[in-house]
Structures are given as structure tokens and as C-alpha cells.
Amino acid sequence: MSSLRAINPLIRRYGPKSEVVEAELDSIWKEPSLEQMVVSARHFSEDSLVKGRVITAEKDRVIVDIGAKTVGIIDAREFANDEEKPKVGDEITVLIEELENDDGLIGLSKRKADRKINWETVVAKHKEGDTVRGKVTKKIKGGLLIDIGVPAFLPASQVSIRRTRDINEFIGDELECEIIKIDQARENIVVSARKLQERNRERLKDALLSEIEEGQLREGVVKNIADFGAFVDLGGIDGLIPTRELTYGRK
């Protein structure tokens, strides 16, 4: 329920004639009904999602009317630029971070609301074992982050079936991965590109074994060179060309 005590921090910050103060004063003169008070008490809890309307968009803050005669604040640093910042009159969904911040107002987050919505969408659509596709965004401790609708963790050991000296080379790439773990409590997803590659390789191996014969000519990709010869990927099976069979030079 609105009260005169909530006005003082608003006046100090925005001035006595600001739109924010006037909106709060209006909410005091027009006291909410008992039904509105019950709805407010039931829905306004930390970490919950609420819909609201932007009433002021300042350089450092965005003020949102979240209903039940209540306004909240979004730190403008959440938005990379003015293009991302919502405009006055926009209807947006926000997450309640804190019921009372340093200004005595409700602290809101649009970024966390978007992440929560995306998380709920992803876990409703996918389960462990499903195949997903995403873009590798950055390297973190122990592996990579890949965007599959929400950031997912791709351990370094699960990036590729091949040895990789520097996993930074995958940043910016689109990869197909298998979801190997969904932690609902921590809102964390772990994926593996390697497991998918291993399964695909087994399928190619079975197909190749069914048709390969001695004396055939086949193209392959050199994957490793050792003192005793070169290993060639024939598309599912590795072959070895002994050193004595190799010709050094360009053709």
C-alpha cells in the first residue's frame, strides 16, 4: 500500500514536480481497494516476474508502474545503449530483485526477467539427451559458454572429438551439442559437442565398413603425422600410411 513515507526519497531524487512524484501522490489520494491490496501482497515477492508500464526513462534509471499503485526502478546500466532502453509507455516484463532498495523503492531487473523467461522456455522444450544448436560466445574457467537460448556450459573436454590446443578458436562458431545435464535449482545447463560427434562417427564407421574393400581408391584427410607414418581420416575410420609409402613434396 502506498504511503506518504514513500514520497520523501522520490522528492529528494526527482524534485517535487516530477512525473514520478505526481504518480505516487495520485496513488496515495486514490487508496487501493481491499482486493488490490491482497493481489499486491500476493504477487510482489522477490524473484517473481511482473508486467509493468514504463512511465519515465532517464539516463540512469527506468521507472516502471507495476500495478497495485506501485512503481519500481530498473538500473539503466542493464541496457547497452539507448536503443535497448525501453521507451515511455512500453509494456515490459520485469523481475523483482528487492522489495526495498536504498531509495525505499522496489528494485527491478529487465535483464534477469528475460533470462528467467528464456530459461523456462528452454527447459520446457528440451530435456537431457536432446540435441541443441548454439553459438559459442566466450571462454570461461573450464570450458566455453554457448548460447542455446540461455547460456550453457560446454566443458573443454567436451568441445571436440579431436585434440584442440586452444578452445578459443571455437568462439563465434555454431555447434551442435547434446544436453547432458539440466540443473533446475541452479538454472544451469551442461552440454557436449563431443558425444554427438562420437555418435555420428560411429554411424559413418558402420556405413564405411559395409562398403570398403581392398584395392579401392579413397580420399581422406590427414589428421596426424608420426615418425612411422601418417594417419588419414577416411570418413569414419582412420587409416595409416606407412612412412615408406609417403612422398614428400608438393604435387
Short mmCIF file of N, CA and C in Angstrom, two decimals, residues 80-149:
data_model
loop_
_atom_site.label_atom_id
_atom_site.label_comp_id
_atom_site.label_asym_id
_atom_site.label_seq_id
_atom_site.Cartn_x
_atom_site.Cartn_y
_atom_site.Cartn_z
N ALA A 80 22.60 -1.79 -22.93
CA ALA A 80 23.88 -1.44 -23.56
C ALA A 80 23.85 -0.06 -24.19
N ASN A 81 22.68 0.36 -24.69
CA ASN A 81 22.58 1.66 -25.33
C ASN A 81 21.13 2.14 -25.29
N ASP A 82 20.90 3.35 -25.78
CA ASP A 82 19.55 3.92 -25.75
C ASP A 82 18.57 3.13 -26.60
N GLU A 83 19.08 2.44 -27.62
CA GLU A 83 18.20 1.64 -28.48
C GLU A 83 17.58 0.49 -27.70
N GLU A 84 18.35 -0.08 -26.76
CA GLU A 84 17.86 -1.20 -25.97
C GLU A 84 16.94 -0.73 -24.83
N LYS A 85 17.13 0.52 -24.41
CA LYS A 85 16.35 1.02 -23.27
C LYS A 85 14.88 1.14 -23.65
N PRO A 86 13.96 0.61 -22.82
CA PRO A 86 12.53 0.73 -23.14
C PRO A 86 12.08 2.19 -23.12
N LYS A 87 11.06 2.48 -23.91
CA LYS A 87 10.54 3.84 -24.03
C LYS A 87 9.32 4.02 -23.14
N VAL A 88 9.03 5.30 -22.83
CA VAL A 88 7.85 5.62 -22.02
C VAL A 88 6.61 5.06 -22.70
N GLY A 89 5.81 4.34 -21.93
CA GLY A 89 4.60 3.73 -22.46
C GLY A 89 4.76 2.27 -22.83
N ASP A 90 6.01 1.80 -22.93
CA ASP A 90 6.25 0.39 -23.27
C ASP A 90 5.74 -0.53 -22.16
N GLU A 91 5.14 -1.64 -22.57
CA GLU A 91 4.74 -2.68 -21.62
C GLU A 91 5.87 -3.70 -21.57
N ILE A 92 6.42 -3.95 -20.39
CA ILE A 92 7.56 -4.87 -20.26
C ILE A 92 7.34 -5.82 -19.09
N THR A 93 8.06 -6.93 -19.12
CA THR A 93 8.06 -7.87 -18.00
C THR A 93 9.38 -7.71 -17.26
N VAL A 94 9.30 -7.59 -15.94
CA VAL A 94 10.48 -7.37 -15.12
C VAL A 94 10.51 -8.38 -13.97
N LEU A 95 11.70 -8.54 -13.40
CA LEU A 95 11.85 -9.40 -12.22
C LEU A 95 12.08 -8.52 -11.00
N ILE A 96 11.41 -8.83 -9.91
CA ILE A 96 11.59 -8.07 -8.67
C ILE A 96 12.85 -8.57 -7.96
N GLU A 97 13.88 -7.71 -7.94
CA GLU A 97 15.14 -8.07 -7.29
C GLU A 97 15.08 -7.85 -5.79
N GLU A 98 14.52 -6.73 -5.38
CA GLU A 98 14.41 -6.41 -3.95
C GLU A 98 13.17 -5.58 -3.72
N LEU A 99 12.52 -5.81 -2.60
CA LEU A 99 11.27 -5.11 -2.30
C LEU A 99 11.51 -3.69 -1.82
N GLU A 100 12.73 -3.39 -1.37
CA GLU A 100 13.04 -2.03 -0.94
C GLU A 100 14.53 -1.77 -1.14
N ASN A 101 14.86 -0.90 -2.09
CA ASN A 101 16.27 -0.58 -2.31
C ASN A 101 16.69 0.62 -1.46
N ASP A 102 17.84 1.20 -1.77
CA ASP A 102 18.35 2.31 -0.96
C ASP A 102 17.44 3.54 -1.01
N ASP A 103 16.66 3.67 -2.08
CA ASP A 103 15.74 4.80 -2.20
C ASP A 103 14.36 4.49 -1.62
N GLY A 104 14.22 3.32 -1.03
CA GLY A 104 12.92 2.93 -0.48
C GLY A 104 11.95 2.45 -1.53
N LEU A 105 12.46 2.13 -2.73
CA LEU A 105 11.60 1.69 -3.83
C LEU A 105 11.90 0.23 -4.19
N ILE A 106 11.02 -0.34 -4.99
CA ILE A 106 11.21 -1.71 -5.44
C ILE A 106 12.27 -1.75 -6.54
N GLY A 107 13.28 -2.60 -6.38
CA GLY A 107 14.32 -2.76 -7.39
C GLY A 107 13.92 -3.80 -8.42
N LEU A 108 13.99 -3.45 -9.69
CA LEU A 108 13.57 -4.33 -10.78
C LEU A 108 14.73 -4.65 -11.72
N SER A 109 14.58 -5.72 -12.47
CA SER A 109 15.58 -6.08 -13.49
C SER A 109 14.89 -6.62 -14.73
N LYS A 110 15.15 -5.97 -15.87
CA LYS A 110 14.64 -6.46 -17.15
C LYS A 110 15.52 -7.60 -17.66
N ARG A 111 16.83 -7.47 -17.44
CA ARG A 111 17.77 -8.48 -17.92
C ARG A 111 17.50 -9.83 -17.26
N LYS A 112 17.31 -9.82 -15.94
CA LYS A 112 17.07 -11.08 -15.23
C LYS A 112 15.70 -11.65 -15.57
N ALA A 113 14.75 -10.78 -15.86
CA ALA A 113 13.43 -11.25 -16.28
C ALA A 113 13.54 -11.99 -17.62
N ASP A 114 14.29 -11.40 -18.55
CA ASP A 114 14.47 -12.03 -19.86
C ASP A 114 15.15 -13.39 -19.71
N ARG A 115 16.17 -13.45 -18.85
CA ARG A 115 16.88 -14.72 -18.64
C ARG A 115 15.95 -15.76 -18.04
N LYS A 116 15.13 -15.36 -17.07
CA LYS A 116 14.21 -16.30 -16.43
C LYS A 116 13.18 -16.83 -17.43
N ILE A 117 12.66 -15.93 -18.25
CA ILE A 117 11.68 -16.33 -19.27
C ILE A 117 12.34 -17.28 -20.28
N ASN A 118 13.55 -16.94 -20.71
CA ASN A 118 14.26 -17.79 -21.67
C ASN A 118 14.56 -19.16 -21.06
N TRP A 119 14.96 -19.17 -19.78
CA TRP A 119 15.24 -20.43 -19.09
C TRP A 119 14.00 -21.32 -19.08
N GLU A 120 12.88 -20.75 -18.67
CA GLU A 120 11.65 -21.53 -18.59
C GLU A 120 11.23 -22.04 -19.97
N THR A 121 11.49 -21.25 -21.01
CA THR A 121 11.16 -21.67 -22.37
C THR A 121 12.04 -22.84 -22.81
N VAL A 122 13.35 -22.74 -22.53
CA VAL A 122 14.30 -23.78 -22.94
C VAL A 122 14.02 -25.10 -22.23
N VAL A 123 13.84 -25.07 -20.90
CA VAL A 123 13.65 -26.32 -20.16
C VAL A 123 12.28 -26.94 -20.42
N ALA A 124 11.33 -26.12 -20.85
CA ALA A 124 10.02 -26.67 -21.21
C ALA A 124 10.09 -27.40 -22.55
N LYS A 125 11.02 -26.96 -23.39
CA LYS A 125 11.14 -27.50 -24.75
C LYS A 125 12.13 -28.66 -24.83
N HIS A 126 13.16 -28.65 -23.96
CA HIS A 126 14.24 -29.63 -24.08
C HIS A 126 14.41 -30.43 -22.79
N LYS A 127 14.99 -31.61 -22.94
CA LYS A 127 15.33 -32.46 -21.80
C LYS A 127 16.74 -33.00 -22.00
N GLU A 128 17.28 -33.65 -20.97
CA GLU A 128 18.62 -34.23 -21.08
C GLU A 128 18.63 -35.28 -22.19
N GLY A 129 19.65 -35.23 -23.03
CA GLY A 129 19.75 -36.15 -24.16
C GLY A 129 19.33 -35.52 -25.48
N ASP A 130 18.65 -34.37 -25.41
CA ASP A 130 18.22 -33.69 -26.63
C ASP A 130 19.41 -33.03 -27.33
N THR A 131 19.27 -32.85 -28.63
CA THR A 131 20.28 -32.14 -29.42
C THR A 131 19.86 -30.69 -29.59
N VAL A 132 20.79 -29.78 -29.33
CA VAL A 132 20.53 -28.35 -29.48
C VAL A 132 21.66 -27.73 -30.30
N ARG A 133 21.39 -26.58 -30.85
CA ARG A 133 22.41 -25.85 -31.63
C ARG A 133 22.55 -24.46 -31.05
N GLY A 134 23.79 -23.99 -30.93
CA GLY A 134 24.01 -22.66 -30.37
C GLY A 134 25.33 -22.07 -30.80
N LYS A 135 25.52 -20.81 -30.46
CA LYS A 135 26.74 -20.09 -30.83
C LYS A 135 27.63 -19.94 -29.62
N VAL A 136 28.90 -20.30 -29.78
CA VAL A 136 29.88 -20.15 -28.70
C VAL A 136 30.16 -18.66 -28.51
N THR A 137 29.98 -18.17 -27.27
CA THR A 137 30.09 -16.74 -27.01
C THR A 137 31.41 -16.33 -26.35
N LYS A 138 31.90 -17.16 -25.43
CA LYS A 138 33.16 -16.79 -24.78
C LYS A 138 33.75 -17.96 -24.01
N LYS A 139 35.03 -17.81 -23.65
CA LYS A 139 35.72 -18.81 -22.86
C LYS A 139 35.60 -18.46 -21.39
N ILE A 140 35.32 -19.46 -20.56
CA ILE A 140 35.30 -19.28 -19.12
C ILE A 140 36.14 -20.38 -18.48
N LYS A 141 36.26 -20.35 -17.18
CA LYS A 141 37.06 -21.36 -16.49
C LYS A 141 36.51 -22.76 -16.76
N GLY A 142 37.34 -23.60 -17.31
CA GLY A 142 36.95 -24.99 -17.53
C GLY A 142 36.30 -25.29 -18.86
N GLY A 143 36.03 -24.26 -19.66
CA GLY A 143 35.37 -24.53 -20.93
C GLY A 143 34.86 -23.30 -21.63
N LEU A 144 33.72 -23.45 -22.31
CA LEU A 144 33.13 -22.38 -23.11
C LEU A 144 31.68 -22.16 -22.72
N LEU A 145 31.20 -20.95 -22.99
CA LEU A 145 29.77 -20.66 -22.89
C LEU A 145 29.18 -20.69 -24.29
N ILE A 146 28.04 -21.37 -24.42
CA ILE A 146 27.36 -21.45 -25.71
C ILE A 146 25.91 -21.03 -25.52
N ASP A 147 25.44 -20.16 -26.39
CA ASP A 147 24.09 -19.61 -26.28
C ASP A 147 23.11 -20.53 -27.01
N ILE A 148 22.25 -21.22 -26.24
CA ILE A 148 21.23 -22.10 -26.82
C ILE A 148 19.82 -21.55 -26.53
N GLY A 149 19.76 -20.26 -26.29
CA GLY A 149 18.55 -19.60 -25.80
C GLY A 149 18.80 -19.06 -24.41
#
